[in-house]
Structures are given as C-alpha cells and as structure tokens.
Amino acid sequence: MKLVLEIITPTKVVLSEEVDEVTLPTVNGEISILPNHIDLLTKIKPGEMIVHRNNKTEAYVITGGFLEINHNHVNILAD
C-alpha cells in the first residue's frame, strides 16, 4: 500500500505522486507518515522533508504551511 503525496501552493499543485513514507517537521516535533496513518491536521515548521519511494530517498526543503492526512492521502499546503 502507498500514500498519495500532494504538495499544493496557492497557485498550483507542485507535486502529486505515490510514495512509501514521508518525514517532516511539525510544531509538535518531527513526524513520519506511513500507510494507514490516523487522520491528522497540523502546522508544518520550516525544515527538511524526506520522501521514501521505491527504495530511494529524496530530501526537500519546506518553508512551512499545513499538513493534512486523510485516508492515505497526504496534503501539504505550502506557504
């Protein structure tokens, strides 16, 4: 099972793809999201987001925003 990751800015969808795991900083600490994670809405802190897919790891810089997890769908509403 995979997660659908979408990074959305006020003007467009920057990224939309299936991933295995996402790790990013929130106001309550770092969080790792795997398939079947509980639904969640939280604020993201600036920092590094790590995305795991197909045995590869990619790092992204994130400047803040909001994280929404809903039924294996991870939405990042970026600043």
PDB file of C-alpha atoms in Angstrom:
ATOM      1  CA  MET A   1       0.000   0.000   0.000  1.00  0.00           C
ATOM      2  CA  LYS A   2       1.211   3.510  -0.828  1.00  0.00           C
ATOM      3  CA  LEU A   3       0.492   7.085   0.226  1.00  0.00           C
ATOM      4  CA  VAL A   4      -0.608   9.759  -2.229  1.00  0.00           C
ATOM      5  CA  LEU A   5       1.529  12.837  -1.554  1.00  0.00           C
ATOM      6  CA  GLU A   6       0.441  16.234  -2.875  1.00  0.00           C
ATOM      7  CA  ILE A   7       2.287  19.491  -2.301  1.00  0.00           C
ATOM      8  CA  ILE A   8      -0.014  22.413  -3.026  1.00  0.00           C
ATOM      9  CA  THR A   9       0.862  26.117  -3.178  1.00  0.00           C
ATOM     10  CA  PRO A  10      -1.606  28.989  -3.557  1.00  0.00           C
ATOM     11  CA  THR A  11      -1.027  28.949  -7.329  1.00  0.00           C
ATOM     12  CA  LYS A  12      -0.587  25.272  -8.316  1.00  0.00           C
ATOM     13  CA  VAL A  13      -0.011  21.646  -7.386  1.00  0.00           C
ATOM     14  CA  VAL A  14       3.785  21.281  -7.204  1.00  0.00           C
ATOM     15  CA  LEU A  15       3.959  17.511  -6.654  1.00  0.00           C
ATOM     16  CA  SER A  16       1.447  14.677  -6.849  1.00  0.00           C
ATOM     17  CA  GLU A  17       2.707  11.090  -6.650  1.00  0.00           C
ATOM     18  CA  GLU A  18       2.596   7.817  -4.728  1.00  0.00           C
ATOM     19  CA  VAL A  19       5.218   7.361  -2.001  1.00  0.00           C
ATOM     20  CA  ASP A  20       6.059   4.849   0.727  1.00  0.00           C
ATOM     21  CA  GLU A  21       6.832   7.226   3.628  1.00  0.00           C
ATOM     22  CA  VAL A  22       7.088  10.970   4.376  1.00  0.00           C
ATOM     23  CA  THR A  23       9.001  12.561   7.277  1.00  0.00           C
ATOM     24  CA  LEU A  24       8.725  16.275   8.060  1.00  0.00           C
ATOM     25  CA  PRO A  25       8.954  18.778  10.941  1.00  0.00           C
ATOM     26  CA  THR A  26       5.766  19.949  12.652  1.00  0.00           C
ATOM     27  CA  VAL A  27       5.181  22.342  15.550  1.00  0.00           C
ATOM     28  CA  ASN A  28       4.922  19.282  17.822  1.00  0.00           C
ATOM     29  CA  GLY A  29       8.116  17.629  16.552  1.00  0.00           C
ATOM     30  CA  GLU A  30       9.174  15.509  13.603  1.00  0.00           C
ATOM     31  CA  ILE A  31       6.569  13.120  12.201  1.00  0.00           C
ATOM     32  CA  SER A  32       6.905  10.104   9.923  1.00  0.00           C
ATOM     33  CA  ILE A  33       3.827   9.119   7.928  1.00  0.00           C
ATOM     34  CA  LEU A  34       3.289   5.555   6.754  1.00  0.00           C
ATOM     35  CA  PRO A  35       0.250   3.999   5.038  1.00  0.00           C
ATOM     36  CA  ASN A  36      -2.853   3.754   7.262  1.00  0.00           C
ATOM     37  CA  HIS A  37      -1.723   6.665   9.471  1.00  0.00           C
ATOM     38  CA  ILE A  38      -4.507   8.238  11.538  1.00  0.00           C
ATOM     39  CA  ASP A  39      -6.165  11.341  10.106  1.00  0.00           C
ATOM     40  CA  LEU A  40      -4.349  14.486  11.202  1.00  0.00           C
ATOM     41  CA  LEU A  41      -4.185  18.237  10.617  1.00  0.00           C
ATOM     42  CA  THR A  42      -1.143  20.135  11.920  1.00  0.00           C
ATOM     43  CA  LYS A  43       1.134  23.076  11.187  1.00  0.00           C
ATOM     44  CA  ILE A  44       4.495  22.453   9.478  1.00  0.00           C
ATOM     45  CA  LYS A  45       7.709  24.141  10.606  1.00  0.00           C
ATOM     46  CA  PRO A  46      10.449  25.172   8.175  1.00  0.00           C
ATOM     47  CA  GLY A  47      12.979  22.403   7.659  1.00  0.00           C
ATOM     48  CA  GLU A  48      13.686  19.244   5.689  1.00  0.00           C
ATOM     49  CA  MET A  49      11.081  16.853   4.303  1.00  0.00           C
ATOM     50  CA  ILE A  50      12.275  13.323   3.496  1.00  0.00           C
ATOM     51  CA  VAL A  51      10.309  11.261   0.956  1.00  0.00           C
ATOM     52  CA  HIS A  52      10.849   7.492   0.554  1.00  0.00           C
ATOM     53  CA  ARG A  53       9.647   5.802  -2.640  1.00  0.00           C
ATOM     54  CA  ASN A  54      10.711   2.615  -4.403  1.00  0.00           C
ATOM     55  CA  ASN A  55      13.787   2.138  -2.157  1.00  0.00           C
ATOM     56  CA  LYS A  56      15.008   5.677  -2.916  1.00  0.00           C
ATOM     57  CA  THR A  57      15.151   8.678  -0.585  1.00  0.00           C
ATOM     58  CA  GLU A  58      14.782  12.324  -1.604  1.00  0.00           C
ATOM     59  CA  ALA A  59      15.127  15.413   0.569  1.00  0.00           C
ATOM     60  CA  TYR A  60      13.160  18.634   0.039  1.00  0.00           C
ATOM     61  CA  VAL A  61      13.324  21.996   1.793  1.00  0.00           C
ATOM     62  CA  ILE A  62       9.976  23.054   3.202  1.00  0.00           C
ATOM     63  CA  THR A  63       9.310  26.593   4.432  1.00  0.00           C
ATOM     64  CA  GLY A  64       6.163  25.937   6.435  1.00  0.00           C
ATOM     65  CA  GLY A  65       2.451  25.513   5.902  1.00  0.00           C
ATOM     66  CA  PHE A  66      -0.066  22.864   6.911  1.00  0.00           C
ATOM     67  CA  LEU A  67      -0.159  19.063   6.772  1.00  0.00           C
ATOM     68  CA  GLU A  68      -3.386  17.136   6.263  1.00  0.00           C
ATOM     69  CA  ILE A  69      -3.528  13.334   6.393  1.00  0.00           C
ATOM     70  CA  ASN A  70      -6.794  11.721   5.311  1.00  0.00           C
ATOM     71  CA  HIS A  71      -7.183   8.049   4.263  1.00  0.00           C
ATOM     72  CA  ASN A  72      -3.624   7.542   2.880  1.00  0.00           C
ATOM     73  CA  HIS A  73      -3.747  10.941   1.192  1.00  0.00           C
ATOM     74  CA  VAL A  74      -1.085  13.378   2.445  1.00  0.00           C
ATOM     75  CA  ASN A  75      -1.669  17.016   1.500  1.00  0.00           C
ATOM     76  CA  ILE A  76       0.923  19.657   2.224  1.00  0.00           C
ATOM     77  CA  LEU A  77      -0.447  23.169   1.879  1.00  0.00           C
ATOM     78  CA  ALA A  78       2.808  25.096   1.436  1.00  0.00           C
ATOM     79  CA  ASP A  79       3.436  28.793   2.001  1.00  0.00           C
TER      80      ASP A  79
END
